[in-house]
Each structure stands twice: as structure tokens, then as C-alpha cells.
């Protein structure tokens, strides 16, 4: 529900209730018909010997099924007051009660034996936000804001004990933690939005600083290749972003974005009963790209020059650049327990698309598109699933592909 105060029309507020009941089921089943050839080549052992027994070699290598339930109930309220003409203060708060639970079973030779597990967590976070904005004139506005965000905790499925025993010993753990807590962010933002030359040029920009606490992150067991989720210390993410749109002539639009992010851990994070197993080191990168850039150009051809079935023809191209991640990630830091000598930072990515289409008066849009126009194939990910393994897994962008898209909206 919402209301506008009759007091000079300066106060607006909204309040409400939110409910979510999300149920999910995931199922994984692995079979490896060439397992004997694989283990003979790499380890000079049969698959049955390598895995300590494997009936029906190649079948039922790994079976995993998880059923999870995420139930949340929340109440929220937000109010905006105009202090003086153009100066507004916005404040909001949200209280949430969250319950997360799961059941799991796993089986197969790679799991050693059938295992079952169940767990859950219940939390009650409060997340406020505040924004102060000033409308200088109808073309320019500046603002400053602070907010707190939150992500529900959860529980881990059991880690295969026999397969991962060496890793667990190195971590100083008897097993993976049964649950992990919520993490939260506190963010500060300062920005402005501006229009120039009779709205033909629009520019928006912001500076931000984010403090991330009790980080939820996957901890990688490098010898057995299994991961579990844990809370790993704190980090900061800081940077800026710029957006600009230019309409130099009627029908032509040029839009561009530029952003920079520096995200790194601000303290060491340890694991294990003795608290000496280093998972993340102060200064290690979170693996986010440093620079991002995009440029889009669209031209709407005037109908009196060219049209198709009375529809307006347009041509659009988009370019996107994503740089390599900044700094050393925890997987590439030899001082951490999750170090993987087969993990490599990705290459920078360049992505170009082209679209030619027509918009019709009945809200139909018909277009022909080509994605990854130059057919580039940079290394997007590259790692060995198990530390020291000769098997390297890599991924790249989808090769050039094209198609026809038809959309209709009422």
C-alpha cells in the first residue's frame, strides 16, 4: 500500500509484505565408458584399482541428488520527503525471516559409498537504505546513497570422505562444514545524471565503494576436485561507471558505457579446527574484470527513404570489451590451500554483434542478427579439475552464429 501526504504533497510512502517459497531439485549422474583407458593412460592403473573397486566399470561413476527449500517472509517500508524544492531524502527498511533447508544423497564409485545429508539455517536480517538527492534543474541531478544488502546462508551437501580425505586433512577438517552463514554488503554511492543540448546528450556517472563481509564463496579441494561453500573473510569493491547516449542527428543513437572495478580481500581467511589453513590472503583478487567498455550505434532509416511493409527499418551494431581479472586470485596464490597450478586467468574478451530489422506499428519487431561477428575464440576459462592433473578444461565464446528473431508485444 502507498500514500501521499496532503502536507504540501512533500511526503510519499509505501509499505508492503513479501512472501517467497522456492523449491528446487537438482540431479547429477555421471557415467564414464572410457574410464579404464583414461586411468591406464594417466596413472597406469585400471579404473577399478584406481578408485578402490568399481562394479560395472564406466557406469554409476557418480550420482547426486539434492532437494532444497528457500522460504522467506518480509515486511518493508519506504518514505520519500522533499525537504526543500529539489532536495529529497529517501529512507527504507526491510525485515526478513528466512528459512533454508535441504536433503541430499550421493552414490557411485567416485563417492566411495552411499552418503546422505540434511541441513538448514534460519536467519532474520534487517536491511536499511538511505538516499539524498538534489535536482539542480530539470536537466541535472546529483545524489548520494548508502544501503545494506544481504544474502541468505545455507547448508553444504556431504563431501566424499574417501576421495577427499587428503584435502580435508590438509585443511585441518574432519568434514566440510554443515552450514554457512549469510553474507552482507554495505555500499556507498555518489553520482549524477545530466542532459545537455536539448536532451541530445545524456550522461550519467557514479563512484562506488562496497564493503563485503562474511563472504560466501566456494572452497576448492584441489586434489579431489570437489567444492563446498564457506564464509571467507571480507573484501572491498570500489570503482566507477559512466554512461552516455548521444543523438547527433535524428534517427541516429550512439550509446556507450565505461567502468572500472578493483575488488580484493581485505584480510586473511582461515579454515580448519586449528584455524591455520589459509583460504584467502589479504590483497588477493576476487577475480572480477578490471575494465569494461561498450559501444552501441543504431540508425533508424526514415520511412520516406526506405521502409518494409510500412515498418521502420533499423541497423544496429554493439561492441563489448571485458578485460582480464585484476591481480592474483586465491586459486593462483601458492600460499593458499586452494592453489591450483592448472588454473589460469582468462583472456580479455571482445564481442561484436550486428542486427538489421524492422519495427511495425502493431508492436511487431522482425530482425536478422549475427553474434560474435568476427568469430573470435578467446580463452574464457581454463583450469584443471584436480590439482596436478594433466587434464585441462577450457571454455571459449560461442562461435559466430546468426538467426532471425520475431517479437510481438501487446
PDB file of N, CA and C in Angstrom, residues 4-12 80-83:
ATOM      1  N   UNK A   4       0.157   9.426  -0.325  1.00  0.00           N
ATOM      2  CA  UNK A   4       0.802  10.727  -0.471  1.00  0.00           C
ATOM      3  C   UNK A   4       0.216  11.658   0.594  1.00  0.00           C
ATOM      4  N   UNK A   5       1.092  12.231   1.389  1.00  0.00           N
ATOM      5  CA  UNK A   5       0.623  13.100   2.465  1.00  0.00           C
ATOM      6  C   UNK A   5       0.022  14.384   1.892  1.00  0.00           C
ATOM      7  N   UNK A   6      -1.081  14.841   2.455  1.00  0.00           N
ATOM      8  CA  UNK A   6      -1.640  16.118   1.999  1.00  0.00           C
ATOM      9  C   UNK A   6      -0.799  17.315   2.437  1.00  0.00           C
ATOM     10  N   UNK A   7       0.192  17.057   3.287  1.00  0.00           N
ATOM     11  CA  UNK A   7       1.032  18.139   3.797  1.00  0.00           C
ATOM     12  C   UNK A   7       1.966  18.611   2.689  1.00  0.00           C
ATOM     13  N   UNK A   8       1.516  19.583   1.898  1.00  0.00           N
ATOM     14  CA  UNK A   8       2.292  20.183   0.814  1.00  0.00           C
ATOM     15  C   UNK A   8       2.711  19.156  -0.249  1.00  0.00           C
ATOM     16  N   UNK A   9       2.091  17.983  -0.221  1.00  0.00           N
ATOM     17  CA  UNK A   9       2.464  16.938  -1.187  1.00  0.00           C
ATOM     18  C   UNK A   9       3.960  16.639  -1.157  1.00  0.00           C
ATOM     19  N   UNK A  10       4.577  16.796   0.004  1.00  0.00           N
ATOM     20  CA  UNK A  10       6.026  16.603   0.103  1.00  0.00           C
ATOM     21  C   UNK A  10       6.422  15.221   0.612  1.00  0.00           C
ATOM     22  N   UNK A  11       5.463  14.455   1.104  1.00  0.00           N
ATOM     23  CA  UNK A  11       5.787  13.149   1.667  1.00  0.00           C
ATOM     24  C   UNK A  11       5.057  12.051   0.906  1.00  0.00           C
ATOM     25  N   UNK A  12       5.825  11.049   0.483  1.00  0.00           N
ATOM     26  CA  UNK A  12       5.256   9.862  -0.144  1.00  0.00           C
ATOM     27  C   UNK A  12       5.808   8.639   0.572  1.00  0.00           C
ATOM     28  N   UNK A  80       9.713   8.938   1.120  1.00  0.00           N
ATOM     29  CA  UNK A  80      10.469   9.996   0.462  1.00  0.00           C
ATOM     30  C   UNK A  80       9.874  11.338   0.863  1.00  0.00           C
ATOM     31  N   UNK A  81      10.717  12.233   1.351  1.00  0.00           N
ATOM     32  CA  UNK A  81      10.254  13.552   1.757  1.00  0.00           C
ATOM     33  C   UNK A  81      11.067  14.606   1.010  1.00  0.00           C
ATOM     34  N   UNK A  82      10.371  15.618   0.501  1.00  0.00           N
ATOM     35  CA  UNK A  82      11.039  16.738  -0.159  1.00  0.00           C
ATOM     36  C   UNK A  82      11.286  17.813   0.892  1.00  0.00           C
ATOM     37  N   UNK A  83      12.548  17.969   1.290  1.00  0.00           N
ATOM     38  CA  UNK A  83      12.905  18.879   2.383  1.00  0.00           C
ATOM     39  C   UNK A  83      12.705  20.326   1.943  1.00  0.00           C
TER      40      UNK A  83
END
